[in-house]
């Protein structure tokens, strides 16, 4: 059986029609897994994981990819020992598929993560970057930015807590 594909070319006003067999590799989609991470628990970030996974699904669909499995967890980006990340790396290696993450900051906010992911780097794709194999230079730069962003977040939180304590003398912060 045959399928008719209509392929518009951006650089021309012409449309080409291709007849290909359903078994042709042109019609097969690339298999991927998705990985999502949020810093705090589900109660405080109730939609973060869902939003990341939906963004990845939409991106995968636009790029002709199929999500085989989803991995997600709540853990600090500075923590390199994350069980779901390790499961995702193992699954991708065993099943020869890509790992798609919304952004480098969702993968990690730590430079030391590089020692864990360096051999897997060709498997990674990031929605924010596009469907390209990330270079060592690009990932190390974006991880550096993520670390700096983590420090800014910490600074703003500490400042906010200090201001709250000044405005609320006698009250205890936290539980």
PDB file of C-alpha atoms in Angstrom:
ATOM      1  CA  UNK A   1       0.000   0.000   0.000  1.00  0.00           C
ATOM      2  CA  UNK A   2       1.114   3.530  -0.717  1.00  0.00           C
ATOM      3  CA  UNK A   3       0.879   6.889   1.014  1.00  0.00           C
ATOM      4  CA  UNK A   4       0.816  10.269  -0.716  1.00  0.00           C
ATOM      5  CA  UNK A   5       2.937  12.904   1.023  1.00  0.00           C
ATOM      6  CA  UNK A   6       2.635  16.589   0.211  1.00  0.00           C
ATOM      7  CA  UNK A   7       5.843  18.445   0.968  1.00  0.00           C
ATOM      8  CA  UNK A   8       5.763  22.248   0.735  1.00  0.00           C
ATOM      9  CA  UNK A   9       9.139  23.847   0.132  1.00  0.00           C
ATOM     10  CA  UNK A  10       9.715  27.067   2.033  1.00  0.00           C
ATOM     11  CA  UNK A  11      12.069  28.513  -0.551  1.00  0.00           C
ATOM     12  CA  UNK A  12       9.677  27.952  -3.481  1.00  0.00           C
ATOM     13  CA  UNK A  13       5.968  28.172  -4.132  1.00  0.00           C
ATOM     14  CA  UNK A  14       5.984  24.670  -5.588  1.00  0.00           C
ATOM     15  CA  UNK A  15       4.556  21.609  -3.880  1.00  0.00           C
ATOM     16  CA  UNK A  16       6.016  18.183  -4.537  1.00  0.00           C
ATOM     17  CA  UNK A  17       4.075  14.961  -4.105  1.00  0.00           C
ATOM     18  CA  UNK A  18       5.861  11.763  -3.193  1.00  0.00           C
ATOM     19  CA  UNK A  19       4.513   8.243  -3.274  1.00  0.00           C
ATOM     20  CA  UNK A  20       6.230   6.051  -0.746  1.00  0.00           C
ATOM     21  CA  UNK A  21       5.625   2.621   0.662  1.00  0.00           C
ATOM     22  CA  UNK A  22       4.215   2.516   4.225  1.00  0.00           C
ATOM     23  CA  UNK A  23       7.218   0.412   5.232  1.00  0.00           C
ATOM     24  CA  UNK A  24       9.659   3.036   3.967  1.00  0.00           C
ATOM     25  CA  UNK A  25      11.900   4.508   6.667  1.00  0.00           C
ATOM     26  CA  UNK A  26      10.713   7.982   5.634  1.00  0.00           C
ATOM     27  CA  UNK A  27       7.448   7.217   7.420  1.00  0.00           C
ATOM     28  CA  UNK A  28       9.045   5.783  10.556  1.00  0.00           C
ATOM     29  CA  UNK A  29       9.497   8.172  13.436  1.00  0.00           C
ATOM     30  CA  UNK A  30      12.530   8.502  15.652  1.00  0.00           C
ATOM     31  CA  UNK A  31      11.996   7.030  19.116  1.00  0.00           C
ATOM     32  CA  UNK A  32      12.761   9.265  22.075  1.00  0.00           C
ATOM     33  CA  UNK A  33      12.338   9.447  25.815  1.00  0.00           C
ATOM     34  CA  UNK A  34      11.512  12.611  27.701  1.00  0.00           C
ATOM     35  CA  UNK A  35      13.089  13.833  30.929  1.00  0.00           C
ATOM     36  CA  UNK A  36      11.588  16.551  33.127  1.00  0.00           C
ATOM     37  CA  UNK A  37      12.737  17.952  36.467  1.00  0.00           C
ATOM     38  CA  UNK A  38      11.309  20.451  38.912  1.00  0.00           C
ATOM     39  CA  UNK A  39      13.173  21.767  41.939  1.00  0.00           C
ATOM     40  CA  UNK A  40      10.593  21.371  44.650  1.00  0.00           C
ATOM     41  CA  UNK A  41       7.703  19.063  45.393  1.00  0.00           C
ATOM     42  CA  UNK A  42       4.509  18.670  43.429  1.00  0.00           C
ATOM     43  CA  UNK A  43       2.524  20.709  45.949  1.00  0.00           C
ATOM     44  CA  UNK A  44       4.600  23.830  45.217  1.00  0.00           C
ATOM     45  CA  UNK A  45       5.151  23.228  41.490  1.00  0.00           C
ATOM     46  CA  UNK A  46       1.985  21.387  40.547  1.00  0.00           C
ATOM     47  CA  UNK A  47       2.145  22.051  36.795  1.00  0.00           C
ATOM     48  CA  UNK A  48       5.883  22.284  36.106  1.00  0.00           C
ATOM     49  CA  UNK A  49       6.489  18.631  35.191  1.00  0.00           C
ATOM     50  CA  UNK A  50       3.267  18.400  33.181  1.00  0.00           C
ATOM     51  CA  UNK A  51       4.109  21.572  31.239  1.00  0.00           C
ATOM     52  CA  UNK A  52       7.612  20.309  30.448  1.00  0.00           C
ATOM     53  CA  UNK A  53       6.362  16.903  29.281  1.00  0.00           C
ATOM     54  CA  UNK A  54       3.638  18.490  27.125  1.00  0.00           C
ATOM     55  CA  UNK A  55       6.168  20.866  25.571  1.00  0.00           C
ATOM     56  CA  UNK A  56       8.436  17.904  24.779  1.00  0.00           C
ATOM     57  CA  UNK A  57       5.531  15.913  23.270  1.00  0.00           C
ATOM     58  CA  UNK A  58       4.545  18.830  21.043  1.00  0.00           C
ATOM     59  CA  UNK A  59       8.162  19.390  19.968  1.00  0.00           C
ATOM     60  CA  UNK A  60       8.625  15.669  19.295  1.00  0.00           C
ATOM     61  CA  UNK A  61       5.513  15.569  17.148  1.00  0.00           C
ATOM     62  CA  UNK A  62       6.692  18.566  15.112  1.00  0.00           C
ATOM     63  CA  UNK A  63      10.036  16.824  14.575  1.00  0.00           C
ATOM     64  CA  UNK A  64       8.563  13.453  13.564  1.00  0.00           C
ATOM     65  CA  UNK A  65       9.465  11.731  16.831  1.00  0.00           C
ATOM     66  CA  UNK A  66       7.566   9.378  19.107  1.00  0.00           C
ATOM     67  CA  UNK A  67       7.915   9.434  22.910  1.00  0.00           C
ATOM     68  CA  UNK A  68       8.548   5.879  24.137  1.00  0.00           C
ATOM     69  CA  UNK A  69       8.765   6.661  27.827  1.00  0.00           C
ATOM     70  CA  UNK A  70       8.680   9.631  30.199  1.00  0.00           C
ATOM     71  CA  UNK A  71      11.019  10.146  33.134  1.00  0.00           C
ATOM     72  CA  UNK A  72      10.452  12.903  35.675  1.00  0.00           C
ATOM     73  CA  UNK A  73      11.376  13.824  39.210  1.00  0.00           C
ATOM     74  CA  UNK A  74      11.376  16.547  41.827  1.00  0.00           C
ATOM     75  CA  UNK A  75      14.952  17.301  42.807  1.00  0.00           C
ATOM     76  CA  UNK A  76      17.319  20.239  42.991  1.00  0.00           C
ATOM     77  CA  UNK A  77      19.189  20.970  39.795  1.00  0.00           C
ATOM     78  CA  UNK A  78      22.383  21.043  41.850  1.00  0.00           C
ATOM     79  CA  UNK A  79      21.886  17.377  42.823  1.00  0.00           C
ATOM     80  CA  UNK A  80      23.684  15.135  40.312  1.00  0.00           C
ATOM     81  CA  UNK A  81      22.521  11.856  41.879  1.00  0.00           C
ATOM     82  CA  UNK A  82      18.963  11.654  40.606  1.00  0.00           C
ATOM     83  CA  UNK A  83      17.394   8.198  40.218  1.00  0.00           C
ATOM     84  CA  UNK A  84      15.089   9.092  37.314  1.00  0.00           C
ATOM     85  CA  UNK A  85      17.898  10.764  35.379  1.00  0.00           C
ATOM     86  CA  UNK A  86      20.010   7.626  35.791  1.00  0.00           C
ATOM     87  CA  UNK A  87      17.067   5.461  34.664  1.00  0.00           C
ATOM     88  CA  UNK A  88      16.624   7.717  31.614  1.00  0.00           C
ATOM     89  CA  UNK A  89      20.324   7.456  30.697  1.00  0.00           C
ATOM     90  CA  UNK A  90      20.240   3.659  31.082  1.00  0.00           C
ATOM     91  CA  UNK A  91      16.998   3.294  29.091  1.00  0.00           C
ATOM     92  CA  UNK A  92      18.283   5.483  26.256  1.00  0.00           C
ATOM     93  CA  UNK A  93      21.503   3.456  26.032  1.00  0.00           C
ATOM     94  CA  UNK A  94      19.719   0.095  26.059  1.00  0.00           C
ATOM     95  CA  UNK A  95      17.060   1.181  23.559  1.00  0.00           C
ATOM     96  CA  UNK A  96      19.245   3.362  21.334  1.00  0.00           C
ATOM     97  CA  UNK A  97      17.011   6.407  21.564  1.00  0.00           C
ATOM     98  CA  UNK A  98      17.342  10.120  22.160  1.00  0.00           C
ATOM     99  CA  UNK A  99      16.716  11.893  25.476  1.00  0.00           C
ATOM    100  CA  UNK A 100      14.723  15.089  25.029  1.00  0.00           C
ATOM    101  CA  UNK A 101      14.676  17.758  27.749  1.00  0.00           C
ATOM    102  CA  UNK A 102      12.909  21.129  27.573  1.00  0.00           C
ATOM    103  CA  UNK A 103      16.059  23.074  28.412  1.00  0.00           C
ATOM    104  CA  UNK A 104      19.537  22.563  29.808  1.00  0.00           C
ATOM    105  CA  UNK A 105      18.435  24.139  33.108  1.00  0.00           C
ATOM    106  CA  UNK A 106      15.799  21.400  33.474  1.00  0.00           C
ATOM    107  CA  UNK A 107      18.557  18.817  33.089  1.00  0.00           C
ATOM    108  CA  UNK A 108      20.861  20.407  35.642  1.00  0.00           C
ATOM    109  CA  UNK A 109      22.078  23.544  37.364  1.00  0.00           C
ATOM    110  CA  UNK A 110      25.453  21.987  38.140  1.00  0.00           C
ATOM    111  CA  UNK A 111      28.722  21.855  36.236  1.00  0.00           C
ATOM    112  CA  UNK A 112      29.600  18.504  37.789  1.00  0.00           C
ATOM    113  CA  UNK A 113      26.701  16.826  35.942  1.00  0.00           C
ATOM    114  CA  UNK A 114      28.892  16.892  32.852  1.00  0.00           C
ATOM    115  CA  UNK A 115      30.904  13.913  34.133  1.00  0.00           C
ATOM    116  CA  UNK A 116      27.664  11.919  34.264  1.00  0.00           C
ATOM    117  CA  UNK A 117      26.281  12.907  30.856  1.00  0.00           C
ATOM    118  CA  UNK A 118      29.371  13.418  28.679  1.00  0.00           C
ATOM    119  CA  UNK A 119      29.284   9.963  27.078  1.00  0.00           C
ATOM    120  CA  UNK A 120      25.531  10.365  26.488  1.00  0.00           C
ATOM    121  CA  UNK A 121      25.788  13.841  24.957  1.00  0.00           C
ATOM    122  CA  UNK A 122      25.058  12.669  21.372  1.00  0.00           C
ATOM    123  CA  UNK A 123      21.734  11.266  22.643  1.00  0.00           C
ATOM    124  CA  UNK A 124      20.511  14.576  24.084  1.00  0.00           C
ATOM    125  CA  UNK A 125      18.205  17.031  22.386  1.00  0.00           C
ATOM    126  CA  UNK A 126      16.860  20.184  24.011  1.00  0.00           C
ATOM    127  CA  UNK A 127      13.615  21.801  22.923  1.00  0.00           C
ATOM    128  CA  UNK A 128      15.128  25.266  23.469  1.00  0.00           C
ATOM    129  CA  UNK A 129      18.080  24.458  21.201  1.00  0.00           C
ATOM    130  CA  UNK A 130      16.387  22.414  18.496  1.00  0.00           C
ATOM    131  CA  UNK A 131      16.852  19.025  16.910  1.00  0.00           C
ATOM    132  CA  UNK A 132      20.649  19.130  16.830  1.00  0.00           C
ATOM    133  CA  UNK A 133      23.322  17.185  18.635  1.00  0.00           C
ATOM    134  CA  UNK A 134      24.597  19.594  21.284  1.00  0.00           C
ATOM    135  CA  UNK A 135      28.306  20.344  21.260  1.00  0.00           C
ATOM    136  CA  UNK A 136      30.473  20.148  24.367  1.00  0.00           C
ATOM    137  CA  UNK A 137      31.049  23.902  24.093  1.00  0.00           C
ATOM    138  CA  UNK A 138      27.322  24.692  23.898  1.00  0.00           C
ATOM    139  CA  UNK A 139      26.323  22.433  26.799  1.00  0.00           C
ATOM    140  CA  UNK A 140      29.165  23.597  29.048  1.00  0.00           C
ATOM    141  CA  UNK A 141      28.254  27.231  28.329  1.00  0.00           C
ATOM    142  CA  UNK A 142      24.546  26.672  29.019  1.00  0.00           C
ATOM    143  CA  UNK A 143      25.325  24.699  32.181  1.00  0.00           C
ATOM    144  CA  UNK A 144      27.501  27.614  33.335  1.00  0.00           C
ATOM    145  CA  UNK A 145      24.591  29.998  32.742  1.00  0.00           C
ATOM    146  CA  UNK A 146      22.269  27.637  34.646  1.00  0.00           C
ATOM    147  CA  UNK A 147      24.660  27.588  37.604  1.00  0.00           C
ATOM    148  CA  UNK A 148      24.803  31.400  37.612  1.00  0.00           C
ATOM    149  CA  UNK A 149      21.003  31.515  37.429  1.00  0.00           C
ATOM    150  CA  UNK A 150      20.796  29.108  40.403  1.00  0.00           C
ATOM    151  CA  UNK A 151      22.985  31.464  42.432  1.00  0.00           C
ATOM    152  CA  UNK A 152      20.765  34.432  41.500  1.00  0.00           C
ATOM    153  CA  UNK A 153      17.661  32.488  42.541  1.00  0.00           C
ATOM    154  CA  UNK A 154      19.273  31.627  45.898  1.00  0.00           C
ATOM    155  CA  UNK A 155      20.215  35.256  46.431  1.00  0.00           C
ATOM    156  CA  UNK A 156      16.673  36.484  45.687  1.00  0.00           C
ATOM    157  CA  UNK A 157      15.157  33.884  48.024  1.00  0.00           C
ATOM    158  CA  UNK A 158      17.538  34.801  50.867  1.00  0.00           C
ATOM    159  CA  UNK A 159      16.781  38.476  50.329  1.00  0.00           C
ATOM    160  CA  UNK A 160      13.034  37.814  50.315  1.00  0.00           C
ATOM    161  CA  UNK A 161      13.218  35.826  53.545  1.00  0.00           C
ATOM    162  CA  UNK A 162      15.291  38.551  55.206  1.00  0.00           C
ATOM    163  CA  UNK A 163      12.769  41.208  54.128  1.00  0.00           C
ATOM    164  CA  UNK A 164       9.865  39.076  55.369  1.00  0.00           C
ATOM    165  CA  UNK A 165      11.545  38.704  58.773  1.00  0.00           C
ATOM    166  CA  UNK A 166      12.005  42.482  59.022  1.00  0.00           C
ATOM    167  CA  UNK A 167       8.320  43.077  58.161  1.00  0.00           C
ATOM    168  CA  UNK A 168       7.123  40.294  60.479  1.00  0.00           C
ATOM    169  CA  UNK A 169       9.107  40.549  63.721  1.00  0.00           C
ATOM    170  CA  UNK A 170       8.323  37.844  66.224  1.00  0.00           C
ATOM    171  CA  UNK A 171       7.005  35.442  63.559  1.00  0.00           C
ATOM    172  CA  UNK A 172       8.894  32.280  62.678  1.00  0.00           C
ATOM    173  CA  UNK A 173       9.833  31.558  59.063  1.00  0.00           C
ATOM    174  CA  UNK A 174       9.065  28.032  57.913  1.00  0.00           C
ATOM    175  CA  UNK A 175       7.663  25.122  59.865  1.00  0.00           C
TER     176      UNK A 175
END
